[in-house]
Short mmCIF file of C-alpha atoms (C1' of nucleotides) in Angstrom, two decimals:
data_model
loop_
_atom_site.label_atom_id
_atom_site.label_comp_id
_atom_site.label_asym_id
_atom_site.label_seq_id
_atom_site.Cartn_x
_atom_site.Cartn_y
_atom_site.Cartn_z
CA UNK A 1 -45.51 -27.29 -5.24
CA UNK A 2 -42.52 -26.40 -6.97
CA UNK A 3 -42.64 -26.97 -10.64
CA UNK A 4 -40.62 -25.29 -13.14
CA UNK A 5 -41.84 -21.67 -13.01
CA UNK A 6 -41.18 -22.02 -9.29
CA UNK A 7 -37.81 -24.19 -9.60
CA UNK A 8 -36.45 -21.82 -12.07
CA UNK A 9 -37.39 -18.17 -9.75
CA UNK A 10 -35.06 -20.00 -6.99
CA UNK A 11 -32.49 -20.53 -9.49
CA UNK A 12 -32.35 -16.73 -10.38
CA UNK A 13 -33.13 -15.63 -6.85
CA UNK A 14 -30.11 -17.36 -5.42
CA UNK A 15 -27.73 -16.98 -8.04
CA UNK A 16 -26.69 -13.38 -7.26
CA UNK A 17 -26.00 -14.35 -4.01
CA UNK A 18 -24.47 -17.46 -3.49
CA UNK A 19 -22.50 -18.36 -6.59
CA UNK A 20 -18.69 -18.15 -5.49
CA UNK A 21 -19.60 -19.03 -2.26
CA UNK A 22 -18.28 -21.94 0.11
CA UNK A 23 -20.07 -24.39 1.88
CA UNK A 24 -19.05 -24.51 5.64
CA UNK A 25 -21.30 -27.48 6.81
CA UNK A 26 -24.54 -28.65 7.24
CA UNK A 27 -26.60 -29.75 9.73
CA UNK A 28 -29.19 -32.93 8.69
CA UNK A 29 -32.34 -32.84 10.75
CA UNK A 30 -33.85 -35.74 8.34
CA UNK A 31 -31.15 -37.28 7.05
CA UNK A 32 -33.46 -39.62 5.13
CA UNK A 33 -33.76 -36.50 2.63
CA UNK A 34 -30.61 -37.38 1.56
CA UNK A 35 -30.03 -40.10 -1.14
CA UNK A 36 -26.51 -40.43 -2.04
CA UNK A 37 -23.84 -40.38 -0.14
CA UNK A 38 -24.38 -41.21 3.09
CA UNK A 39 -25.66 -38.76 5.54
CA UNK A 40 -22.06 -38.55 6.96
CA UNK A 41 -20.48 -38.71 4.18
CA UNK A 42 -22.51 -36.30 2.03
CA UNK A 43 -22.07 -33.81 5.52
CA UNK A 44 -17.92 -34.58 5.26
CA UNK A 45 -18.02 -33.99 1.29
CA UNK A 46 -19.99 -30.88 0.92
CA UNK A 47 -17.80 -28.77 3.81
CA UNK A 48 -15.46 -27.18 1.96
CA UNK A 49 -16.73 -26.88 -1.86
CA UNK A 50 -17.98 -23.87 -3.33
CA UNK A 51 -20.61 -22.61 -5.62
CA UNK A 52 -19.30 -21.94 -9.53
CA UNK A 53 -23.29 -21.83 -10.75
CA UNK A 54 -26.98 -22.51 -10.08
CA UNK A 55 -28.60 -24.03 -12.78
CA UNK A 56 -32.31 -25.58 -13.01
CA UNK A 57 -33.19 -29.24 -15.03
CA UNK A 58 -36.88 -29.70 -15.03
CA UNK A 59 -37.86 -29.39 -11.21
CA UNK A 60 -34.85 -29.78 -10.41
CA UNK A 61 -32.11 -26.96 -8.74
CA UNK A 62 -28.58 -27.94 -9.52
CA UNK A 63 -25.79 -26.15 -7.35
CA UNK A 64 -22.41 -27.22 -9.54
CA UNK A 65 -19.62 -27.04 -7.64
CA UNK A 66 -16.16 -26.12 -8.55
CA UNK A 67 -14.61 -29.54 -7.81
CA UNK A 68 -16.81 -30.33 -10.44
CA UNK A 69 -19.52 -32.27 -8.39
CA UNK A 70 -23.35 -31.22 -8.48
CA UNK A 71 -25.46 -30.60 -5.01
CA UNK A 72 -29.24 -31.41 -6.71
CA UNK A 73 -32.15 -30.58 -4.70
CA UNK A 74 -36.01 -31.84 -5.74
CA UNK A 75 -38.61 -29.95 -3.81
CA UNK A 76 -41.37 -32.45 -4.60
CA UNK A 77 -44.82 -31.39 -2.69
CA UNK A 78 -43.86 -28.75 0.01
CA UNK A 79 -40.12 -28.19 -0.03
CA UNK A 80 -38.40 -24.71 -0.38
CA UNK A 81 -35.25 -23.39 -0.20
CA UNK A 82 -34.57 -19.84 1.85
CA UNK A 83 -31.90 -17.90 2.86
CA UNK A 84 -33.49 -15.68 6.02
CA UNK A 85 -31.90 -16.87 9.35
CA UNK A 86 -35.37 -16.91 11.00
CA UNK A 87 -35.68 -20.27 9.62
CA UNK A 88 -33.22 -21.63 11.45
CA UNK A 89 -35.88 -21.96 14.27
CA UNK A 90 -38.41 -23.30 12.18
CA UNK A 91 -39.87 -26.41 12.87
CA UNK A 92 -40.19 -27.46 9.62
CA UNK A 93 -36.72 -26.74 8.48
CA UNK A 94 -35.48 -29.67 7.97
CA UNK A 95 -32.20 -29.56 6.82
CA UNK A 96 -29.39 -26.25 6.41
CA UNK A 97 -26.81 -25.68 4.23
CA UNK A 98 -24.20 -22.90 6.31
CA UNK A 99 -22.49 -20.77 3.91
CA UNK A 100 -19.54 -19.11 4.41
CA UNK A 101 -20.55 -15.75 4.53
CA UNK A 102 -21.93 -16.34 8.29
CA UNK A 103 -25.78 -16.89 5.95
CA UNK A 104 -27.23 -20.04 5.48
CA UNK A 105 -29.62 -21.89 3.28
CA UNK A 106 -32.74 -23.50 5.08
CA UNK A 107 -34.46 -26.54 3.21
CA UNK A 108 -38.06 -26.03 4.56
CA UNK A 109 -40.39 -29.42 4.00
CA UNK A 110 -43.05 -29.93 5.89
CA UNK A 111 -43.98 -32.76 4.29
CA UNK A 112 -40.68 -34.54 4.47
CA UNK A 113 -40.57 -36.03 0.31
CA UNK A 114 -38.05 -33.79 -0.58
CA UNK A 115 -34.69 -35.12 -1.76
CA UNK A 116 -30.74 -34.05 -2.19
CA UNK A 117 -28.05 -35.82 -3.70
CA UNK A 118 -24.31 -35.07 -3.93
CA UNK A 119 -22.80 -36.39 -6.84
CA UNK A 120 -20.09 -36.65 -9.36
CA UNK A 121 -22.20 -36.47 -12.66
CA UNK A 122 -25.89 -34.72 -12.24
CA UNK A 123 -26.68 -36.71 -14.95
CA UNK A 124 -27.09 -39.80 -12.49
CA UNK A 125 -29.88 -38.04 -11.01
CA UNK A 126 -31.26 -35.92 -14.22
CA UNK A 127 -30.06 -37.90 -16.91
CA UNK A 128 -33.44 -39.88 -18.06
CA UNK A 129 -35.54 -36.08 -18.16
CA UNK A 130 -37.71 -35.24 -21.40
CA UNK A 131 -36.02 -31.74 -23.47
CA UNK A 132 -36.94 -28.43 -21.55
CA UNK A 133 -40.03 -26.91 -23.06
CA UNK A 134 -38.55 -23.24 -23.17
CA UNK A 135 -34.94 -24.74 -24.77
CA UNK A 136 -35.31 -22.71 -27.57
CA UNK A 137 -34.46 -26.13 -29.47
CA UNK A 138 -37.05 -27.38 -28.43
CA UNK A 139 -40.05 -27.10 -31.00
CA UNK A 140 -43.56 -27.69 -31.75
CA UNK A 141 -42.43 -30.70 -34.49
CA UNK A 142 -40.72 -32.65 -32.08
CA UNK A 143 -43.56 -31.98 -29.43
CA UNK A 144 -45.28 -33.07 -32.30
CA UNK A 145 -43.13 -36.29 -33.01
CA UNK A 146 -43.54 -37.51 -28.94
CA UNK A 147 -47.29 -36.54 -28.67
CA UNK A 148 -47.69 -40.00 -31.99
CA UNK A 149 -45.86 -41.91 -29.18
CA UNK A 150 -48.58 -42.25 -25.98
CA UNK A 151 -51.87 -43.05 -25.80
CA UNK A 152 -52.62 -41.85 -23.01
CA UNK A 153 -54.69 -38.70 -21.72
CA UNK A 154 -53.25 -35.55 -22.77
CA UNK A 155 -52.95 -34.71 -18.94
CA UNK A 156 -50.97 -37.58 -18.04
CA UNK A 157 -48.50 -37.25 -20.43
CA UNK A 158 -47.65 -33.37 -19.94
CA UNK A 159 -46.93 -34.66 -15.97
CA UNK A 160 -44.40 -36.97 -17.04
CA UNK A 161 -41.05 -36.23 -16.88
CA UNK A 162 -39.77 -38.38 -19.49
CA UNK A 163 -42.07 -36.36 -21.98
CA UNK A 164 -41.15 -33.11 -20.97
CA UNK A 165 -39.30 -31.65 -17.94
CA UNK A 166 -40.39 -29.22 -15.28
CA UNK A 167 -44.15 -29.38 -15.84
CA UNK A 168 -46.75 -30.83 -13.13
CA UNK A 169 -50.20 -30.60 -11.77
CA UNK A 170 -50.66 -26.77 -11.85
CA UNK A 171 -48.87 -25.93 -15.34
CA UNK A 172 -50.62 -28.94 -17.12
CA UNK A 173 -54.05 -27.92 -16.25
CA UNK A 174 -52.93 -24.09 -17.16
CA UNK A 175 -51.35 -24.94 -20.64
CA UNK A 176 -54.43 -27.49 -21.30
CA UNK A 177 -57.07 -24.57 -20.39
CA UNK A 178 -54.78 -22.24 -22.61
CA UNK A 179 -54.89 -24.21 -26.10
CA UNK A 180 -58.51 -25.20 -25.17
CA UNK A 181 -57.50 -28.93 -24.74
CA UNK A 182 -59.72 -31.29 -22.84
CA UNK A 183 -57.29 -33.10 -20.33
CA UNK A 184 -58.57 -36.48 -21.40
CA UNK A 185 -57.42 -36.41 -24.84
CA UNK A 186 -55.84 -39.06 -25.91
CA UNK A 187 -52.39 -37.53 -26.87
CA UNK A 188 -51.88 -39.41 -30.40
CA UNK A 189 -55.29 -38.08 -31.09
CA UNK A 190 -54.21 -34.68 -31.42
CA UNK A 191 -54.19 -32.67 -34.78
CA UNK A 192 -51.31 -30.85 -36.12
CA UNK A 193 -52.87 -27.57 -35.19
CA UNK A 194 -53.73 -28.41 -31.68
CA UNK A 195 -50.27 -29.48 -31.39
CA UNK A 196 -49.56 -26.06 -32.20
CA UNK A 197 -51.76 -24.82 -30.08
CA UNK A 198 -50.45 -26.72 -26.86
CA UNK A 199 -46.80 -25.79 -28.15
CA UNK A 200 -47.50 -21.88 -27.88
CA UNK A 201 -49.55 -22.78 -24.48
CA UNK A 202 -46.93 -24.53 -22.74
CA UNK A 203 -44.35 -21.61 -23.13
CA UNK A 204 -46.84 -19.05 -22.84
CA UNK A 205 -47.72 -19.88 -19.67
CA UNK A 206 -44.39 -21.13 -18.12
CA UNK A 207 -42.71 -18.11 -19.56
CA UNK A 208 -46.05 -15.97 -17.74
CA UNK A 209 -45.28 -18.23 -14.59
CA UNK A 210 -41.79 -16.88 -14.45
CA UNK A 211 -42.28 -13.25 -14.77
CA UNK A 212 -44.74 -13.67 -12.21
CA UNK A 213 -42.15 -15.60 -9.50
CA UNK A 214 -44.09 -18.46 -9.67
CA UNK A 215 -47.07 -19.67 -7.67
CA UNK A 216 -47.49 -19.75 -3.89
CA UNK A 217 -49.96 -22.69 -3.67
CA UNK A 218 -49.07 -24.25 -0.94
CA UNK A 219 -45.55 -23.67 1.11
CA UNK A 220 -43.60 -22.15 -1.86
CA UNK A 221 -42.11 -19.06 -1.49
CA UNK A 222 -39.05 -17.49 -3.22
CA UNK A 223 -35.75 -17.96 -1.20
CA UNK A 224 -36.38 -14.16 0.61
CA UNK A 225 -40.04 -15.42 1.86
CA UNK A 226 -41.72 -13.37 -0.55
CA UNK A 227 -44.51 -15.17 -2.35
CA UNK A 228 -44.92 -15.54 -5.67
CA UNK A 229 -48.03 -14.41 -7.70
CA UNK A 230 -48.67 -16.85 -10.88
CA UNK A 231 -51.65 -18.20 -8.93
CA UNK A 232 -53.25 -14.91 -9.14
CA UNK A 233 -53.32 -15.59 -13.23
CA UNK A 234 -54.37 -18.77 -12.82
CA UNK A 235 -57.89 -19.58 -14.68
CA UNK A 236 -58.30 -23.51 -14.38
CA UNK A 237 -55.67 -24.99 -12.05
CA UNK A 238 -57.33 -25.18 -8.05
CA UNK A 239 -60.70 -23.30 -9.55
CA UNK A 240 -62.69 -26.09 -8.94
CA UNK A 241 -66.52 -24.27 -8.49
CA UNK A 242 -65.16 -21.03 -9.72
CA UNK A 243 -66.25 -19.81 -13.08
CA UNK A 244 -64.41 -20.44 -15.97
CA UNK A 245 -62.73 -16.42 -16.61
CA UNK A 246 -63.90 -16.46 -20.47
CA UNK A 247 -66.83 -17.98 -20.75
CA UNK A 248 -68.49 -18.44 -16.82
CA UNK A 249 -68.79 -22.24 -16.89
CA UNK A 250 -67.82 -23.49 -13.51
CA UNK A 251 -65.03 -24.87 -13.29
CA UNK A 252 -64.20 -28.86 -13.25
CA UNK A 253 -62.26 -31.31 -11.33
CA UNK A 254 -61.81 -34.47 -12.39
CA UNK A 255 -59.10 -37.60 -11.02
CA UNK A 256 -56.81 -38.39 -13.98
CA UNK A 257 -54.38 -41.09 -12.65
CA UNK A 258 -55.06 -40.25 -8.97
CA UNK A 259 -54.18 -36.65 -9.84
CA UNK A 260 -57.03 -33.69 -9.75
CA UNK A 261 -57.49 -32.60 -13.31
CA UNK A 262 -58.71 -29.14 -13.72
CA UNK A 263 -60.53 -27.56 -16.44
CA UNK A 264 -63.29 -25.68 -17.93
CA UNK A 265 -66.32 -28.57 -19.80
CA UNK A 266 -67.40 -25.37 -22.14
CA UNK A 267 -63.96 -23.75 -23.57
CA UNK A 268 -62.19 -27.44 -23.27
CA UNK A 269 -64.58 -30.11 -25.26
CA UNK A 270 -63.34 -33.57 -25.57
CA UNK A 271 -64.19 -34.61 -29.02
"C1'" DC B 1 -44.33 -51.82 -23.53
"C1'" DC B 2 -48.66 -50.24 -20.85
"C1'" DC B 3 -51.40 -49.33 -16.81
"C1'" DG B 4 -52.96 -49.04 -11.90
"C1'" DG B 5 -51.85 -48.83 -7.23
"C1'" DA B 6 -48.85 -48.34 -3.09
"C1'" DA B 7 -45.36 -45.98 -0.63
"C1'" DC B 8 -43.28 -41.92 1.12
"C1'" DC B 9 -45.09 -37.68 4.32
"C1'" DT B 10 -48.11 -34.42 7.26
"C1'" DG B 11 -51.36 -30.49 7.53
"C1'" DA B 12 -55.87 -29.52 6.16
"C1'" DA B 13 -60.44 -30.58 5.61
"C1'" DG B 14 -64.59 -33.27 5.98
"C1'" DG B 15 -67.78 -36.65 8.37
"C1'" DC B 16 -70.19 -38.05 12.35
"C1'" DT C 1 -65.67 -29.95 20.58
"C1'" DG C 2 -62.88 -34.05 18.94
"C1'" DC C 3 -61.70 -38.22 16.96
"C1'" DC C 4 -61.13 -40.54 12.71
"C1'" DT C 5 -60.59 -40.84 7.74
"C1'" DT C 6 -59.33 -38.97 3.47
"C1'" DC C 7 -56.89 -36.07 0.45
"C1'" DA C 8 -53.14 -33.55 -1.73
"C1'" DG C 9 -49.37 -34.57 -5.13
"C1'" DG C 10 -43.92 -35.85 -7.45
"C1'" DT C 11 -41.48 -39.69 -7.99
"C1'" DT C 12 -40.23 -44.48 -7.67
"C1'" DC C 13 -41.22 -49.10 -7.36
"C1'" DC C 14 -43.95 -53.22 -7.93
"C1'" DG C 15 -47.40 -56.31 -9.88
"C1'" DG C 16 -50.51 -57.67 -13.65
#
DNA sequence: CCCGGAACCTGAAGGC
DNA sequence: TGCCTTCAGGTTCCGG
Protein backbone atom coordinates (compact mmCIF):
# COMPACT_ATOMS: atom_id res chain seq x y z
CA UNK A 1 0.00 0.00 0.00
CA UNK A 2 1.76 2.90 -1.09
CA UNK A 3 2.11 5.55 1.49
CA UNK A 4 4.67 8.12 1.59
CA UNK A 5 7.89 6.18 2.24
CA UNK A 6 6.75 4.11 -0.73
CA UNK A 7 5.31 7.16 -2.91
CA UNK A 8 8.40 9.08 -2.37
CA UNK A 9 11.16 5.78 -3.40
CA UNK A 10 9.11 5.90 -6.90
CA UNK A 11 9.65 9.48 -7.10
CA UNK A 12 13.52 9.07 -6.78
CA UNK A 13 13.56 5.78 -8.62
CA UNK A 14 12.06 7.25 -11.73
CA UNK A 15 13.46 10.53 -11.76
CA UNK A 16 16.87 9.60 -13.22
CA UNK A 17 15.26 8.07 -15.86
CA UNK A 18 12.41 9.62 -17.20
CA UNK A 19 12.64 13.33 -16.54
CA UNK A 20 13.19 14.98 -20.11
CA UNK A 21 11.41 12.39 -21.56
CA UNK A 22 8.25 12.45 -23.99
CA UNK A 23 5.18 10.76 -23.74
CA UNK A 24 4.31 8.83 -27.01
CA UNK A 25 0.82 7.42 -25.99
CA UNK A 26 -0.94 5.35 -23.83
CA UNK A 27 -2.95 2.59 -23.91
CA UNK A 28 -6.15 2.56 -21.15
CA UNK A 29 -7.10 -0.96 -20.21
CA UNK A 30 -9.51 0.59 -17.34
CA UNK A 31 -10.22 3.70 -18.40
CA UNK A 32 -12.36 4.23 -15.29
CA UNK A 33 -8.82 4.86 -13.54
CA UNK A 34 -8.88 7.92 -15.11
CA UNK A 35 -10.70 10.99 -13.61
CA UNK A 36 -10.22 14.01 -15.59
CA UNK A 37 -10.20 14.41 -18.85
CA UNK A 38 -11.88 12.04 -20.58
CA UNK A 39 -10.36 8.77 -21.38
CA UNK A 40 -9.92 10.07 -25.01
CA UNK A 41 -9.13 13.09 -24.31
CA UNK A 42 -6.63 12.56 -21.48
CA UNK A 43 -5.04 9.68 -24.26
CA UNK A 44 -5.03 12.79 -27.11
CA UNK A 45 -3.50 15.33 -24.41
CA UNK A 46 -0.76 13.38 -22.85
CA UNK A 47 0.90 12.18 -26.51
CA UNK A 48 3.26 14.53 -27.07
CA UNK A 49 4.28 16.28 -23.59
CA UNK A 50 7.31 15.61 -21.82
CA UNK A 51 8.65 15.13 -18.39
CA UNK A 52 10.47 18.52 -16.77
CA UNK A 53 10.23 16.74 -13.00
CA UNK A 54 8.81 14.07 -10.68
CA UNK A 55 7.76 15.34 -7.61
CA UNK A 56 5.72 13.54 -4.63
CA UNK A 57 2.59 15.45 -2.45
CA UNK A 58 1.54 13.18 0.29
CA UNK A 59 0.73 9.78 -1.55
CA UNK A 60 0.66 11.30 -4.30
CA UNK A 61 3.38 11.09 -7.59
CA UNK A 62 3.22 14.22 -9.62
CA UNK A 63 4.85 14.00 -13.23
CA UNK A 64 4.93 18.04 -14.21
CA UNK A 65 5.08 18.49 -17.55
CA UNK A 66 6.76 21.10 -19.55
CA UNK A 67 3.57 22.61 -21.04
CA UNK A 68 3.10 23.24 -17.60
CA UNK A 69 0.29 20.61 -16.89
CA UNK A 70 0.69 17.87 -14.04
CA UNK A 71 0.07 13.89 -14.84
CA UNK A 72 -0.90 12.85 -10.86
CA UNK A 73 -1.08 9.29 -10.09
CA UNK A 74 -2.66 7.88 -6.48
CA UNK A 75 -1.77 4.28 -5.93
CA UNK A 76 -4.41 3.77 -3.25
CA UNK A 77 -4.43 -0.13 -2.02
CA UNK A 78 -2.42 -2.16 -4.67
CA UNK A 79 -1.26 0.13 -7.44
CA UNK A 80 2.43 0.49 -8.63
CA UNK A 81 4.16 2.03 -11.15
CA UNK A 82 7.15 -0.01 -13.19
CA UNK A 83 9.20 0.46 -15.94
CA UNK A 84 10.28 -3.44 -16.99
CA UNK A 85 8.57 -4.38 -20.34
CA UNK A 86 7.56 -7.79 -18.88
CA UNK A 87 4.64 -6.04 -17.57
CA UNK A 88 3.29 -5.31 -20.55
CA UNK A 89 1.84 -8.92 -20.46
CA UNK A 90 0.66 -8.72 -17.12
CA UNK A 91 -2.72 -9.24 -16.36
CA UNK A 92 -2.97 -6.87 -13.89
CA UNK A 93 -1.43 -4.02 -15.73
CA UNK A 94 -3.89 -2.00 -16.17
CA UNK A 95 -2.96 0.92 -17.83
CA UNK A 96 0.76 2.07 -19.79
CA UNK A 97 2.27 5.10 -20.27
CA UNK A 98 4.83 4.54 -23.72
CA UNK A 99 7.74 6.70 -23.48
CA UNK A 100 9.69 7.79 -26.07
CA UNK A 101 12.69 6.05 -25.56
CA UNK A 102 10.97 2.70 -27.03
CA UNK A 103 10.40 1.99 -22.59
CA UNK A 104 7.27 2.30 -21.05
CA UNK A 105 5.66 2.82 -17.72
CA UNK A 106 3.16 0.00 -16.54
CA UNK A 107 0.44 1.08 -13.88
CA UNK A 108 0.00 -2.36 -12.14
CA UNK A 109 -3.48 -2.49 -9.88
CA UNK A 110 -4.87 -5.40 -9.15
CA UNK A 111 -7.33 -4.06 -7.26
CA UNK A 112 -8.54 -1.51 -9.75
CA UNK A 113 -8.91 1.91 -6.96
CA UNK A 114 -6.14 3.52 -8.34
CA UNK A 115 -6.56 6.92 -9.97
CA UNK A 116 -4.79 9.48 -12.66
CA UNK A 117 -5.66 12.82 -13.55
CA UNK A 118 -4.27 15.19 -16.20
CA UNK A 119 -4.56 18.60 -15.31
CA UNK A 120 -3.74 22.20 -15.60
CA UNK A 121 -3.10 23.08 -11.84
CA UNK A 122 -2.14 19.87 -9.47
CA UNK A 123 -3.50 21.83 -6.98
CA UNK A 124 -7.12 20.75 -8.18
CA UNK A 125 -6.27 17.39 -7.19
CA UNK A 126 -3.67 18.10 -4.12
CA UNK A 127 -4.71 21.35 -3.11
CA UNK A 128 -6.87 20.53 0.25
CA UNK A 129 -3.55 18.11 1.70
CA UNK A 130 -2.31 18.71 5.44
CA UNK A 131 1.82 20.24 5.42
CA UNK A 132 4.36 17.33 4.65
CA UNK A 133 5.68 15.92 7.89
CA UNK A 134 9.45 15.88 6.69
CA UNK A 135 9.01 19.80 5.16
CA UNK A 136 11.58 20.92 7.22
CA UNK A 137 8.92 23.80 8.02
CA UNK A 138 7.04 21.76 9.30
CA UNK A 139 7.45 21.51 13.23
CA UNK A 140 6.50 19.93 16.36
CA UNK A 141 4.50 23.46 17.51
CA UNK A 142 2.32 23.46 14.71
CA UNK A 143 1.83 19.57 15.00
CA UNK A 144 1.22 20.76 18.26
CA UNK A 145 -1.33 23.61 17.29
CA UNK A 146 -3.56 20.86 14.92
CA UNK A 147 -3.33 17.94 17.47
CA UNK A 148 -5.87 21.01 20.15
CA UNK A 149 -8.09 20.81 17.00
CA UNK A 150 -9.66 16.90 16.88
CA UNK A 151 -11.00 14.85 19.24
CA UNK A 152 -10.67 12.06 17.86
CA UNK A 153 -8.32 8.88 18.38
CA UNK A 154 -4.82 9.64 17.87
CA UNK A 155 -4.92 6.91 15.04
CA UNK A 156 -7.55 8.41 13.11
CA UNK A 157 -6.24 11.59 12.87
CA UNK A 158 -2.52 10.67 11.73
CA UNK A 159 -4.62 8.74 8.60
CA UNK A 160 -6.14 11.82 7.55
CA UNK A 161 -4.92 13.67 4.92
CA UNK A 162 -6.12 16.96 5.84
CA UNK A 163 -3.95 16.61 9.11
CA UNK A 164 -0.95 15.55 7.60
CA UNK A 165 0.01 14.21 4.13
CA UNK A 166 1.48 10.93 3.04
CA UNK A 167 0.85 8.91 6.20
CA UNK A 168 -1.63 5.75 6.38
CA UNK A 169 -2.31 2.48 8.01
CA UNK A 170 1.28 1.11 8.23
CA UNK A 171 3.25 4.47 9.21
CA UNK A 172 0.53 5.46 11.83
CA UNK A 173 0.72 2.32 13.75
CA UNK A 174 4.79 2.56 13.34
CA UNK A 175 5.09 6.27 14.55
CA UNK A 176 2.32 5.47 17.39
CA UNK A 177 4.45 2.26 18.60
CA UNK A 178 7.60 4.62 18.29
CA UNK A 179 6.57 7.57 20.80
CA UNK A 180 4.79 4.85 22.90
CA UNK A 181 1.30 6.30 22.03
CA UNK A 182 -1.80 4.22 22.51
CA UNK A 183 -3.75 4.58 19.11
CA UNK A 184 -6.92 5.48 20.94
CA UNK A 185 -5.81 8.62 22.39
CA UNK A 186 -7.82 11.17 22.07
CA UNK A 187 -5.55 13.64 20.08
CA UNK A 188 -6.39 17.00 22.16
CA UNK A 189 -5.51 14.86 25.08
CA UNK A 190 -2.01 14.80 24.35
CA UNK A 191 0.75 16.57 26.49
CA UNK A 192 3.30 18.85 25.17
CA UNK A 193 5.94 16.23 25.55
CA UNK A 194 4.13 13.45 23.88
CA UNK A 195 3.60 15.82 21.17
CA UNK A 196 7.18 15.85 21.03
CA UNK A 197 7.48 12.57 21.18
CA UNK A 198 5.09 11.73 18.14
CA UNK A 199 6.89 14.74 16.26
CA UNK A 200 10.45 12.94 16.41
CA UNK A 201 8.41 9.49 15.69
CA UNK A 202 6.73 10.50 12.66
CA UNK A 203 10.05 11.60 10.88
CA UNK A 204 12.01 9.02 12.41
CA UNK A 205 10.28 6.47 10.97
CA UNK A 206 9.26 7.93 7.53
CA UNK A 207 12.77 9.14 7.11
CA UNK A 208 13.82 5.07 8.26
CA UNK A 209 11.00 4.03 5.69
CA UNK A 210 12.83 5.81 2.94
CA UNK A 211 16.29 4.65 3.35
CA UNK A 212 14.86 1.38 3.47
CA UNK A 213 12.77 1.74 -0.17
CA UNK A 214 9.76 1.44 1.52
CA UNK A 215 7.62 -1.55 2.43
CA UNK A 216 6.53 -4.45 0.21
CA UNK A 217 3.28 -5.34 2.03
CA UNK A 218 1.25 -6.21 -0.38
CA UNK A 219 1.88 -5.53 -4.39
CA UNK A 220 4.38 -2.62 -3.91
CA UNK A 221 7.48 -2.81 -5.41
CA UNK A 222 9.92 -0.07 -6.58
CA UNK A 223 9.51 0.80 -10.36
CA UNK A 224 12.58 -1.99 -11.29
CA UNK A 225 10.47 -4.88 -9.36
CA UNK A 226 12.75 -4.89 -6.59
CA UNK A 227 11.02 -4.92 -3.24
CA UNK A 228 11.43 -2.76 -0.69
CA UNK A 229 12.49 -3.70 2.92
CA UNK A 230 10.84 -1.18 5.64
CA UNK A 231 8.59 -4.09 6.61
CA UNK A 232 11.51 -5.95 7.77
CA UNK A 233 11.87 -2.94 10.60
CA UNK A 234 8.56 -2.98 11.25
CA UNK A 235 7.67 -3.73 15.14
CA UNK A 236 3.77 -3.06 15.43
CA UNK A 237 2.21 -2.54 11.99
CA UNK A 238 0.76 -6.36 10.54
CA UNK A 239 2.38 -8.06 13.96
CA UNK A 240 -0.76 -8.97 15.14
CA UNK A 241 0.24 -12.31 17.60
CA UNK A 242 3.86 -11.51 17.26
CA UNK A 243 5.67 -10.23 20.27
CA UNK A 244 6.09 -6.83 20.88
CA UNK A 245 10.36 -6.47 19.87
CA UNK A 246 11.09 -4.52 23.32
CA UNK A 247 9.22 -5.79 25.76
CA UNK A 248 7.54 -9.48 24.37
CA UNK A 249 3.88 -8.51 24.82
CA UNK A 250 2.01 -9.88 21.90
CA UNK A 251 1.09 -7.81 19.74
CA UNK A 252 -2.58 -6.13 19.28
CA UNK A 253 -5.08 -5.49 16.67
CA UNK A 254 -7.77 -3.52 17.20
CA UNK A 255 -10.65 -1.79 14.43
CA UNK A 256 -10.29 2.00 14.75
CA UNK A 257 -12.80 3.45 12.18
CA UNK A 258 -13.02 0.19 10.18
CA UNK A 259 -9.23 0.31 9.95
CA UNK A 260 -6.88 -2.47 11.86
CA UNK A 261 -5.04 -0.61 14.53
CA UNK A 262 -1.83 -2.13 15.55
CA UNK A 263 0.04 -1.88 18.65
CA UNK A 264 1.76 -3.19 21.61
CA UNK A 265 -1.04 -3.01 25.23
CA UNK A 266 2.42 -3.02 27.46
CA UNK A 267 4.89 -0.25 25.79
CA UNK A 268 1.58 1.78 24.46
CA UNK A 269 -0.87 2.40 27.68
CA UNK A 270 -3.90 4.43 27.14
CA UNK A 271 -4.17 6.59 30.12
C1' DC B 1 -18.70 20.76 12.55
C1' DC B 2 -18.57 15.60 13.88
C1' DC B 3 -19.14 10.71 13.16
C1' DG B 4 -20.34 6.19 11.00
C1' DG B 5 -21.11 3.58 7.04
C1' DA B 6 -21.18 2.50 2.02
C1' DA B 7 -18.96 2.36 -2.33
C1' DC B 8 -15.18 1.30 -5.23
C1' DC B 9 -12.22 -3.36 -6.23
C1' DT B 10 -10.33 -8.34 -6.12
C1' DG B 11 -7.18 -11.80 -4.08
C1' DA B 12 -6.65 -14.06 0.13
C1' DA B 13 -8.29 -16.35 3.93
C1' DG B 14 -11.63 -18.53 6.88
C1' DG B 15 -15.96 -21.29 7.79
C1' DC B 16 -18.69 -25.22 6.98
C1' DT C 1 -12.25 -30.41 -2.27
C1' DG C 2 -15.30 -26.25 -3.04
C1' DC C 3 -18.60 -22.86 -2.39
C1' DC C 4 -19.66 -18.84 0.15
C1' DT C 5 -18.63 -14.93 3.09
C1' DT C 6 -15.58 -11.67 4.94
C1' DC C 7 -11.67 -8.82 5.02
C1' DA C 8 -8.10 -5.59 3.60
C1' DG C 9 -7.61 -0.46 3.13
C1' DG C 10 -7.37 5.10 0.71
C1' DT C 11 -10.50 8.19 -0.55
C1' DT C 12 -14.95 10.19 -1.47
C1' DC C 13 -19.60 10.68 -0.73
C1' DC C 14 -23.84 10.51 1.86
C1' DG C 15 -26.87 10.53 5.87
C1' DG C 16 -27.74 11.54 10.76
Amino acid sequence: MPELPEVETMKRDLSSMMVGRCFTGVTLHWPRAVQTPSPEEFCNRLQGLCIKEIDRRGKYLIFRLANGEALVLHFRMSGSLLLDSRNASDPYTRNTFHVDNGAGLYFRDPRKLGLIWLVPDENTVVGKLGPEPLDPAFTAADLGEWSKRYSAPIKAVLCDQRFLAGIGNMYADEALFAASLHPLRATNSLSADEVDRLYRAIRRVLEEAIGNYGASINDYSRPNGEPGTAQSMFKAAHRVGKPCPVCGTIIERIPIRQRGAYFCPNCQRNS
